[in-house]
Coordinates of C-alpha atoms and ligand atoms in Angstrom, one line a residue:
M9 CA 33.7 -1.4 -9.5
N10 CA 31.0 1.0 -8.8
S11 CA 30.2 2.2 -5.4
L12 CA 27.0 0.1 -5.1
Y13 CA 28.9 -3.0 -5.7
R14 CA 31.6 -2.1 -3.3
Q15 CA 29.0 -1.6 -0.6
A16 CA 27.3 -4.9 -1.5
S17 CA 30.5 -6.9 -1.4
A18 CA 31.1 -5.6 2.3
L19 CA 28.1 -7.7 3.3
S20 CA 28.6 -11.4 3.6
L21 CA 28.0 -13.4 0.4
V22 CA 25.5 -15.5 1.9
T23 CA 23.4 -12.6 3.1
L24 CA 23.6 -11.1 -0.4
F25 CA 22.7 -14.3 -2.1
S26 CA 19.9 -15.2 0.1
I27 CA 18.0 -11.9 -0.6
L28 CA 16.6 -13.6 -3.7
S29 CA 15.0 -16.9 -4.2
G30 CA 17.4 -19.0 -6.2
S31 CA 20.2 -16.5 -6.5
V32 CA 22.9 -19.0 -5.5
S33 CA 25.6 -20.6 -7.5
A34 CA 26.4 -24.2 -7.0
Q35 CA 29.7 -23.6 -5.1
L36 CA 27.8 -22.0 -2.2
G37 CA 26.9 -23.4 1.1
G38 CA 24.0 -25.8 1.3
V39 CA 23.6 -26.4 -2.4
G40 CA 27.2 -27.4 -2.9
Q41 CA 27.2 -29.5 0.4
S42 CA 24.0 -31.4 -0.7
M43 CA 25.6 -32.1 -4.2
Q44 CA 28.7 -33.4 -2.5
S45 CA 26.9 -35.6 0.1
Y46 CA 24.7 -37.0 -2.6
A47 CA 27.9 -37.9 -4.6
E48 CA 29.5 -39.4 -1.6
S49 CA 26.7 -41.3 0.1
C50 CA 24.0 -42.0 -2.5
A51 CA 25.3 -42.0 -6.1
V52 CA 26.9 -45.5 -5.7
C53 CA 23.3 -46.9 -5.5
H54 CA 21.1 -44.2 -7.1
G55 CA 23.5 -43.1 -10.0
E56 CA 25.4 -39.9 -10.4
N57 CA 22.4 -38.2 -12.0
L58 CA 19.8 -39.9 -10.1
E59 CA 19.3 -42.3 -13.0
G60 CA 19.6 -45.4 -10.8
A61 CA 22.4 -48.1 -10.5
A62 CA 22.7 -51.8 -9.8
L63 CA 22.0 -51.5 -6.0
G64 CA 19.3 -48.8 -6.0
V65 CA 16.4 -47.4 -7.9
P66 CA 16.2 -44.4 -10.1
L67 CA 15.2 -41.2 -8.2
L68 CA 13.8 -39.7 -11.5
G69 CA 10.3 -40.5 -12.7
E70 CA 7.7 -42.0 -10.4
L71 CA 8.8 -42.6 -6.8
R72 CA 7.3 -45.6 -4.9
H73 CA 7.4 -43.9 -1.6
G74 CA 6.1 -40.4 -2.6
D75 CA 7.7 -37.4 -4.3
S76 CA 6.8 -34.6 -2.0
F77 CA 9.6 -32.9 -0.2
D78 CA 8.4 -34.4 3.2
E79 CA 8.0 -37.8 1.7
I80 CA 11.6 -37.7 0.4
V81 CA 12.9 -36.4 3.7
S82 CA 11.3 -39.5 5.4
S83 CA 12.5 -42.0 2.7
I84 CA 16.2 -40.8 3.3
G85 CA 15.7 -40.6 7.1
N86 CA 14.1 -44.0 7.7
G87 CA 15.5 -45.9 4.8
F88 CA 14.2 -49.2 3.5
Q89 CA 16.4 -51.7 5.3
S90 CA 14.9 -54.9 3.9
A91 CA 15.3 -53.5 0.4
G92 CA 18.9 -52.5 0.9
M93 CA 18.6 -48.8 1.7
P94 CA 20.1 -47.8 5.0
P95 CA 18.5 -45.3 7.3
W96 CA 20.5 -42.1 7.2
R97 CA 18.9 -40.7 10.3
D98 CA 21.6 -42.1 12.5
T99 CA 24.6 -40.7 10.5
M100 CA 23.3 -37.5 9.1
S101 CA 21.9 -34.4 10.7
E102 CA 18.3 -33.4 10.1
S103 CA 19.6 -30.4 8.0
D104 CA 21.8 -32.7 5.9
I105 CA 18.8 -34.8 5.2
R106 CA 16.6 -31.8 4.3
N107 CA 19.3 -30.4 2.0
L108 CA 19.7 -33.7 0.3
A109 CA 15.9 -33.8 -0.2
L110 CA 16.0 -30.3 -1.7
F111 CA 18.8 -31.4 -4.1
I112 CA 16.7 -34.3 -5.3
T113 CA 13.4 -32.3 -5.7
E114 CA 15.3 -29.6 -7.4
T115 CA 16.9 -32.0 -9.9
R116 CA 13.6 -33.8 -10.5
A117 CA 11.8 -30.3 -11.2
N118 CA 14.7 -29.2 -13.4
V119 CA 15.3 -26.1 -11.5
S120 CA 19.0 -25.1 -11.1
Y121 CA 20.5 -22.6 -8.7
S122 CA 23.0 -21.3 -11.2
D123 CA 20.7 -20.7 -14.2
F124 CA 17.8 -18.2 -14.0
N125 CA 16.9 -18.8 -17.6
Y126 CA 17.0 -15.1 -18.6
D127 CA 18.6 -16.3 -21.8
T128 CA 16.7 -19.5 -22.5
P129 CA 14.5 -18.7 -25.5
I130 CA 10.8 -18.2 -24.8
A131 CA 9.1 -21.3 -26.2
I132 CA 5.4 -20.6 -27.1
P133 CA 3.7 -23.7 -28.2
E134 CA 1.9 -23.4 -31.6
G135 CA -1.8 -24.0 -32.0
R136 CA -4.1 -25.7 -29.6
I137 CA -2.7 -26.5 -26.1
A138 CA -4.5 -29.3 -24.2
S139 CA -5.1 -29.2 -20.5
E140 CA -7.2 -31.1 -18.1
L141 CA -10.4 -28.8 -18.3
Q142 CA -9.8 -26.3 -20.9
D143 CA -7.8 -26.2 -24.1
F144 CA -6.4 -22.9 -25.1
R145 CA -4.0 -21.1 -27.6
I146 CA -1.4 -18.4 -27.2
E147 CA -1.4 -15.2 -29.3
T148 CA 1.5 -12.8 -29.1
I149 CA 0.5 -9.1 -28.7
V150 CA 4.0 -7.5 -28.6
A151 CA 7.4 -9.0 -28.7
D152 CA 10.2 -6.3 -28.5
L153 CA 9.9 -5.0 -25.0
D154 CA 12.8 -4.3 -22.6
A155 CA 14.5 -7.2 -20.8
Q156 CA 13.0 -6.3 -17.5
P157 CA 9.4 -5.2 -17.6
F158 CA 7.4 -5.4 -14.4
S159 CA 3.7 -4.9 -14.7
I160 CA 0.9 -4.8 -17.3
A161 CA -2.7 -3.7 -16.8
P162 CA -5.5 -3.7 -19.5
L163 CA -7.4 -0.5 -20.0
P164 CA -11.1 -0.3 -21.1
D165 CA -10.2 0.7 -24.7
G166 CA -8.3 -2.6 -25.2
S167 CA -4.9 -1.1 -24.9
I168 CA -2.4 -2.2 -22.2
I169 CA -0.4 0.0 -19.9
L170 CA 3.1 -1.4 -19.1
T171 CA 6.0 -0.6 -16.9
E172 CA 9.5 -1.3 -17.9
K173 CA 11.2 -0.9 -14.6
K174 CA 14.4 0.8 -15.4
F175 CA 12.9 3.0 -18.2
G176 CA 9.4 4.1 -17.9
V177 CA 5.7 3.7 -18.7
R178 CA 4.4 2.7 -22.2
L179 CA 0.9 2.2 -23.6
I180 CA 0.5 -0.9 -25.9
S181 CA -2.3 -0.3 -28.5
P182 CA -4.9 -3.1 -29.0
N183 CA -3.0 -4.3 -32.1
G184 CA 0.3 -4.4 -30.4
V185 CA 2.0 -1.0 -31.2
K186 CA 4.0 0.4 -28.4
S187 CA 4.0 4.1 -27.6
E188 CA 7.1 6.1 -26.5
Y189 CA 7.6 6.4 -22.8
L190 CA 5.1 8.7 -21.2
E191 CA 6.5 12.1 -20.2
G192 CA 6.3 13.2 -16.5
T193 CA 6.4 9.8 -14.7
P194 CA 8.7 9.6 -11.7
E195 CA 12.4 9.4 -12.5
V196 CA 13.8 5.9 -12.7
F197 CA 17.3 4.6 -13.1
S198 CA 18.9 2.1 -15.3
D199 CA 22.4 1.8 -13.6
T200 CA 22.7 -1.7 -12.2
Y201 CA 25.4 -3.8 -10.6
K202 CA 25.8 -7.5 -10.9
I203 CA 26.6 -10.0 -8.3
A204 CA 28.4 -13.3 -9.0
V205 CA 25.2 -14.8 -10.7
D206 CA 23.2 -13.8 -13.7
Q207 CA 21.2 -11.1 -11.8
E208 CA 21.1 -7.4 -12.1
W209 CA 20.6 -5.4 -9.0
G210 CA 19.8 -1.7 -8.6
V211 CA 17.7 1.0 -7.0
G212 CA 15.1 3.4 -8.3
W213 CA 12.9 1.3 -10.5
L214 CA 9.1 1.3 -11.5
F215 CA 7.0 -1.5 -10.1
D216 CA 3.2 -2.2 -10.4
I217 CA 0.7 -0.1 -12.5
Q218 CA -3.1 -0.4 -12.3
P219 CA -6.0 1.6 -13.2
H220 CA -8.5 2.5 -10.3
P221 CA -11.6 0.2 -10.3
N222 CA -13.6 3.2 -11.3
Y223 CA -11.0 4.4 -13.9
E224 CA -13.7 5.0 -16.5
D225 CA -15.3 7.8 -14.3
N226 CA -12.1 9.1 -12.6
G227 CA -9.2 8.4 -14.9
W228 CA -6.8 7.6 -12.0
I229 CA -3.9 5.2 -12.6
Y230 CA -1.9 4.0 -9.7
L231 CA 1.9 3.7 -10.1
Y232 CA 4.0 2.0 -7.5
F233 CA 7.8 2.6 -7.8
S234 CA 11.0 3.0 -5.9
D235 CA 11.7 6.6 -5.0
R236 CA 15.6 7.2 -5.2
C237 CA 17.6 9.9 -3.7
S238 CA 21.3 10.7 -2.9
D239 CA 22.5 12.7 0.1
C240 CA 19.0 12.4 1.7
N241 CA 19.6 10.4 4.9
D242 CA 22.5 9.3 7.1
L243 CA 23.0 6.1 5.2
S244 CA 23.3 7.9 1.8
R245 CA 25.5 10.6 3.2
Q246 CA 27.9 8.1 5.0
S247 CA 28.0 5.7 2.1
G248 CA 28.0 8.4 -0.6
Q249 CA 25.5 6.3 -2.6
A250 CA 21.9 6.3 -3.7
V251 CA 19.2 5.0 -1.6
S252 CA 15.5 4.2 -2.2
M253 CA 12.2 3.1 -0.9
N254 CA 8.8 2.1 -2.2
K255 CA 6.4 4.9 -3.0
L256 CA 2.8 5.0 -4.3
V257 CA 1.4 7.8 -6.5
R258 CA -1.6 8.2 -8.8
G259 CA -1.9 10.3 -11.8
R260 CA -3.7 10.5 -15.1
I261 CA -2.6 10.2 -18.6
E262 CA -3.3 12.9 -21.2
N263 CA -1.8 12.9 -24.7
G264 CA 1.3 10.9 -23.8
R265 CA 1.8 12.8 -20.6
W266 CA 1.5 11.7 -16.9
I267 CA -0.4 14.5 -15.1
D268 CA -2.1 15.4 -11.8
Q269 CA 0.3 13.3 -9.8
E270 CA -0.6 12.7 -6.1
T271 CA 1.5 10.9 -3.5
L272 CA -0.6 8.3 -1.6
W273 CA 2.0 6.4 0.4
E274 CA 5.7 7.0 1.2
A275 CA 8.1 6.1 3.9
D276 CA 10.1 8.4 6.1
R277 CA 13.6 9.0 4.6
Q278 CA 15.4 7.3 7.5
F279 CA 14.0 4.1 5.9
Y280 CA 15.5 4.6 2.5
S281 CA 18.3 2.0 1.9
F282 CA 20.6 0.8 -0.8
T283 CA 19.2 -2.8 -0.8
T284 CA 18.3 -3.8 -4.2
D285 CA 14.8 -3.2 -5.6
V286 CA 14.8 -6.9 -6.7
A287 CA 13.7 -7.7 -3.2
A288 CA 11.3 -4.8 -2.8
G289 CA 7.9 -6.5 -3.5
G290 CA 6.4 -3.8 -5.5
R291 CA 2.9 -5.1 -6.1
I292 CA -0.5 -3.4 -5.4
A293 CA -4.0 -4.8 -5.1
F294 CA -7.3 -3.0 -4.9
G295 CA -9.8 -4.6 -2.4
E296 CA -13.2 -3.9 -1.3
G297 CA -14.6 -0.5 -0.1
G298 CA -11.8 1.6 -1.8
Q299 CA -9.1 -0.3 0.1
L300 CA -5.7 -0.8 -1.4
Y301 CA -2.9 -3.1 -0.4
L302 CA 0.8 -2.7 -1.2
S303 CA 3.7 -5.0 -0.7
V304 CA 7.2 -3.9 0.6
G305 CA 9.8 -6.7 0.6
M306 CA 13.2 -6.7 2.4
K307 CA 14.3 -3.1 1.7
G308 CA 16.1 -3.0 5.1
P309 CA 19.8 -3.0 5.7
S310 CA 20.0 -6.9 5.5
N311 CA 17.7 -9.7 4.5
F312 CA 16.4 -10.0 8.0
E313 CA 16.6 -6.8 10.0
G314 CA 13.4 -4.9 10.7
I315 CA 11.1 -7.4 9.2
Q316 CA 9.6 -8.5 12.5
D317 CA 9.6 -5.0 13.8
L318 CA 6.4 -3.1 13.5
S319 CA 8.0 0.3 13.5
T320 CA 9.6 -0.2 10.1
P321 CA 7.9 -0.4 6.6
W322 CA 9.9 -3.5 5.4
G323 CA 8.8 -7.0 5.1
K324 CA 5.1 -5.9 5.3
I325 CA 1.9 -5.8 3.4
H326 CA 0.3 -2.3 4.0
R327 CA -3.4 -1.3 3.7
I328 CA -4.6 2.1 2.8
Y329 CA -7.6 3.7 1.1
D330 CA -7.4 4.7 -2.5
D331 CA -6.9 8.4 -1.5
G332 CA -4.0 7.5 0.8
S333 CA -5.8 7.8 4.0
I334 CA -5.3 4.9 6.6
P335 CA -8.3 2.6 7.4
Q336 CA -9.0 3.0 11.2
D337 CA -9.5 -0.7 11.6
N338 CA -6.0 -1.6 10.5
P339 CA -4.6 -4.2 12.9
F340 CA -1.9 -2.2 14.4
I341 CA -3.4 1.2 14.6
G342 CA -2.8 3.0 17.8
R343 CA -0.1 0.7 19.0
E344 CA 2.8 2.8 20.2
G345 CA 5.5 3.1 17.6
S346 CA 3.9 1.0 14.9
Y347 CA 3.4 1.9 11.4
P348 CA -0.3 2.5 11.0
S349 CA -0.5 1.1 7.5
I350 CA 0.7 -2.4 8.3
Y351 CA -1.7 -5.3 7.5
T352 CA 0.5 -8.2 7.8
Y353 CA 4.2 -8.7 8.5
G354 CA 7.1 -11.2 8.4
H355 CA 7.4 -11.2 4.6
R356 CA 10.5 -12.0 2.7
S357 CA 10.2 -11.2 -1.0
P358 CA 6.7 -10.7 -1.9
Q359 CA 5.8 -11.3 -5.6
G360 CA 2.0 -11.5 -6.5
L361 CA -0.8 -9.7 -4.6
E362 CA -4.6 -10.2 -5.3
Y363 CA -7.7 -9.6 -3.5
N364 CA -10.2 -12.5 -3.8
F365 CA -13.6 -10.8 -4.2
T366 CA -15.5 -14.2 -3.9
T367 CA -14.0 -15.2 -0.6
G368 CA -13.4 -11.7 0.7
D369 CA -9.7 -12.1 1.6
L370 CA -6.2 -11.0 0.4
W371 CA -3.7 -13.5 -1.1
G372 CA -0.1 -13.3 -1.9
T373 CA 2.9 -15.1 -3.3
E374 CA 6.5 -14.8 -2.1
H375 CA 9.9 -16.3 -2.6
G376 CA 11.5 -18.5 0.2
P377 CA 15.1 -19.0 0.4
R378 CA 16.2 -22.6 -0.9
G379 CA 12.7 -24.1 -1.0
G380 CA 9.8 -22.5 0.8
D381 CA 8.2 -20.4 -1.9
E382 CA 4.8 -19.6 -0.7
V383 CA 1.1 -18.9 -1.6
N384 CA -0.4 -17.2 1.5
R385 CA -3.8 -16.1 2.6
L386 CA -3.0 -12.8 4.2
L387 CA -5.0 -12.2 7.4
P388 CA -4.9 -8.9 9.2
G389 CA -2.3 -8.6 11.9
R390 CA -0.7 -12.1 11.2
N391 CA 3.0 -12.9 11.1
Y392 CA 4.2 -14.8 8.1
G393 CA 7.3 -15.9 9.7
W394 CA 10.4 -14.4 7.9
P395 CA 13.1 -14.5 9.2
L396 CA 12.1 -16.7 12.2
Y397 CA 11.0 -19.8 10.3
S398 CA 10.6 -21.3 6.8
L399 CA 9.9 -24.6 5.3
G400 CA 12.8 -24.0 3.0
M401 CA 16.5 -24.0 4.1
D402 CA 18.9 -21.1 4.1
Y403 CA 21.5 -21.1 1.3
D404 CA 24.3 -21.9 3.8
G405 CA 22.6 -25.3 4.4
T406 CA 21.1 -24.4 7.9
P407 CA 17.5 -24.2 8.8
V408 CA 16.0 -20.7 9.0
D409 CA 16.1 -19.3 12.5
Y410 CA 17.4 -15.7 12.6
G411 CA 15.2 -15.3 15.7
R412 CA 18.0 -16.5 17.8
E413 CA 20.3 -14.0 16.4
L414 CA 17.6 -11.3 16.8
G415 CA 16.7 -12.4 20.3
I416 CA 13.1 -13.1 19.3
A417 CA 11.3 -16.0 21.0
F418 CA 8.2 -17.3 19.1
E419 CA 5.8 -20.3 19.0
L420 CA 5.2 -21.9 15.6
S421 CA 1.5 -21.3 16.2
D422 CA 2.3 -17.5 16.1
I423 CA 3.3 -17.9 12.5
E424 CA 0.8 -18.2 9.7
Q425 CA 1.7 -21.1 7.5
P426 CA 1.4 -21.0 3.7
V427 CA -1.7 -22.4 2.2
V428 CA 0.7 -23.7 -0.6
D429 CA 4.2 -24.6 0.0
L430 CA 6.2 -24.6 -3.3
T431 CA 9.3 -26.7 -2.6
P432 CA 11.5 -26.9 -4.6
S433 CA 11.3 -23.2 -5.3
P434 CA 10.1 -22.4 -8.9
A435 CA 10.7 -18.6 -8.1
V436 CA 7.0 -18.1 -8.0
S437 CA 5.9 -14.7 -9.4
S438 CA 2.6 -13.1 -10.0
F439 CA -0.9 -14.6 -10.2
V440 CA -4.6 -14.0 -10.9
I441 CA -7.8 -15.4 -9.4
L442 CA -9.9 -16.5 -12.4
Q443 CA -13.3 -15.1 -12.9
G444 CA -15.5 -14.5 -15.9
N445 CA -16.9 -16.3 -19.0
Q446 CA -13.9 -17.0 -21.0
F447 CA -12.2 -19.5 -18.8
S448 CA -15.2 -20.4 -16.8
R449 CA -14.1 -24.0 -16.1
W450 CA -11.2 -22.5 -14.1
N451 CA -13.2 -19.9 -12.2
G452 CA -12.0 -19.5 -8.7
D453 CA -8.8 -21.2 -9.5
Y454 CA -5.4 -19.4 -9.0
L455 CA -3.2 -19.1 -12.1
V456 CA 0.3 -18.7 -10.8
G457 CA 3.5 -17.8 -12.7
S458 CA 7.0 -18.6 -12.0
L459 CA 10.4 -17.2 -13.2
K460 CA 13.2 -19.6 -13.0
A461 CA 10.9 -22.6 -13.5
R462 CA 9.4 -21.0 -16.5
S463 CA 6.0 -22.6 -15.8
L464 CA 2.4 -21.5 -15.4
Y465 CA 0.5 -23.4 -12.8
R466 CA -3.2 -23.7 -11.9
L467 CA -3.9 -24.2 -8.2
V468 CA -7.3 -25.3 -7.1
I469 CA -7.8 -24.0 -3.6
E470 CA -10.9 -25.0 -1.6
N471 CA -11.5 -23.9 2.0
N472 CA -8.0 -22.5 2.1
R473 CA -6.4 -25.8 1.2
L474 CA -4.7 -26.8 -2.1
V475 CA -6.7 -29.7 -3.4
H476 CA -5.2 -29.9 -7.0
R477 CA -2.2 -28.6 -9.0
E478 CA -1.9 -28.6 -12.7
T479 CA 1.1 -27.4 -14.7
L480 CA -0.5 -25.7 -17.7
L481 CA 2.8 -24.7 -19.4
E482 CA 6.3 -25.7 -18.6
E483 CA 9.7 -25.0 -20.2
F484 CA 7.9 -22.0 -21.5
S485 CA 9.2 -18.5 -20.2
R486 CA 9.9 -16.5 -17.2
I487 CA 6.5 -15.0 -16.4
R488 CA 6.6 -11.6 -14.5
D489 CA 3.0 -10.6 -14.5
I490 CA -0.4 -12.1 -15.1
E491 CA -3.7 -10.1 -15.6
L492 CA -7.2 -10.7 -16.9
D493 CA -8.3 -8.5 -19.7
R494 CA -11.8 -7.0 -20.0
S495 CA -13.2 -10.0 -22.0
G496 CA -11.7 -12.5 -19.5
N497 CA -8.7 -13.6 -21.6
I498 CA -5.4 -14.1 -19.7
L499 CA -2.5 -11.8 -20.3
L500 CA 1.0 -12.8 -19.4
L501 CA 4.0 -10.6 -19.3
L502 CA 7.1 -12.7 -20.3
E503 CA 10.5 -11.7 -19.5
H504 CA 13.6 -12.3 -21.7
N505 CA 17.0 -10.7 -22.3
A506 CA 16.4 -10.6 -26.1
G507 CA 13.0 -8.9 -25.9
S508 CA 10.2 -9.3 -23.4
Q509 CA 6.7 -10.2 -24.7
I510 CA 3.0 -9.8 -23.8
V511 CA 0.9 -12.8 -24.9
R512 CA -2.8 -13.6 -24.5
L513 CA -4.2 -16.9 -23.6
V514 CA -7.5 -17.6 -25.4
P515 CA -9.9 -20.5 -24.9
E516 CA -10.3 -23.2 -27.6
D517 CA -13.6 -24.9 -27.7
Ligands
HEC30 C1 23.2 -49.3 -0.7 C2 22.4 -48.7 -1.6 C3 21.7 -47.4 -1.3 C4 22.2 -46.3 -0.8 C5 23.8 -46.1 -0.4 C6 21.2 -45.3 -0.8 N1 20.1 -45.8 -1.2 FE1 18.3 -44.9 -1.4 N2 17.4 -46.6 -2.0 C7 18.1 -47.9 -2.2 C8 17.1 -48.8 -2.5 C9 17.4 -50.3 -2.8 C10 15.8 -48.3 -2.6 C11 14.5 -48.8 -2.9 C12 13.7 -49.0 -1.6 C13 12.3 -49.7 -2.0 O1 12.1 -50.2 -3.1 O2 11.5 -49.8 -1.1 C14 16.1 -46.8 -2.1 C15 15.1 -45.9 -2.1 C16 15.3 -44.5 -1.9 C17 14.4 -43.5 -2.0 C18 13.0 -43.7 -2.3 C19 12.6 -43.9 -3.7 C20 11.2 -44.2 -4.1 O3 11.0 -44.7 -5.2 O4 10.3 -43.7 -3.4 C21 15.0 -42.3 -1.8 C22 14.3 -41.0 -1.9 C23 16.4 -42.5 -1.5 N3 16.6 -44.0 -1.7 C24 17.4 -41.6 -1.4 C25 18.6 -41.9 -1.1 C26 19.6 -41.0 -0.7 C27 19.4 -39.5 -0.6 C28 20.7 -41.6 -0.4 C29 22.0 -41.1 0.1 C30 22.0 -40.3 1.4 C31 20.5 -43.0 -0.6 N4 19.3 -43.1 -1.0 C32 21.4 -44.0 -0.5 C33 19.4 -48.1 -2.0 C34 20.4 -47.2 -1.6

């Protein structure tokens, strides 16, 4: 057993598991409990696999009383006495009912907590793919990438720059030929440790990569990664193991080399920890006026410490300028002891991050615990609630309220609620906001990927409310990143153990 694993196993299992959306096997806490109580109280009428039985209706397919999480909670709680379904509110706690409703929505959506689909073959539909407004086809650009890529970004000459998080940065030529790893990029590390589920953890990985909006003039490429060191703070010295923290640099590429590197954002060494980079966030987004946003997930000592604390960098979205300086109108600037780059706080495991140039605001996706994946509109100075409150449940079957443990009192109105609640959790990932001529019928829509659920969604958001949701692709692939290329086609970075891929969605007329 390596030292990282030993350290990890010293934490409680539930804490470890709950760092990730979906990283729970069935025998644990709330998931196991809800399966058991379904078998004991419901299966007699609704069938062992929700298929229905003599005394009750199927819970698969269309539901008469609504299929959203809230509607199912209310069906279970209130029952339908005259039709033969008892109200369960009197005999079950609110938590038990919510866990049962999660179990039903997860089963209906075919998302399992023990299978992350790293090995389920990528299934790319052939030919024309129909959808509500716009048919399209999928073309593969390159298909033999590392199992754990993180980010793609198109360059003006039609090539694509790629990070493979444990190995390095590559260029993919317009016809799909991959380069060697660039020389001179920050050092990254491929030693990982596994927890009980199919999930590799480690520290010292590459994250997002993006050219500057004026790349054609200045040649700058922004690279976000996890800066790893040993024997560099109290934690690493006491534990004898490597620690890391998010760091942003920019550099230029010349003849296969990464040169001119400058550091733009980094944290004090006291904040470096051995918490896995899986939860590190790691996305950047350029905004207006040279502003740049970066996400930092739960890199603190546990999945909830320091996230509500404005003196730590964890669980935050930060805002800086593209040269690393700090905007003087950042919301917490000048507040005693607070991190001046903080823009929003209370984030759990941020995934996608994009600036909407039409509406002039920042958007992000993030993983909830069991349920409660989110699409958020990120407003300066606002609190996004972790670990005080979530629409999902903790993996141990209880509601999320670590505020009590931390001694933090709050009102629900202090917490910015998601624009879109994704329950059950598909393990939401990156997204793009569509604009341009290629997919003009989708302009303004949010194209959102998922990992575990292997689906691509189109969300129509008007006046900061979800008005329509279409699943464009399902049983498709884990989707790690989404970008628009220069001609407005959609690039997807697909993740798979036997070889990750970059594909392009092209409209069919
Ligand atoms: C004694 C039989 C019985 C038991 C036990 C029972 N149900 Fe039901 N349930 C029914 C019937 C019958 C209906 C259909 C009600 C109707 O048509 O209005 C129903 C409806 C529902 C619905 C709404 C379905 C729809 O189409 O909208 C849900 C959800 C549900 N049950 C969940 C549960 C859960 C969870 C349990 C266990 C805690 C449970 N039921 C236990 C008989 C039962």
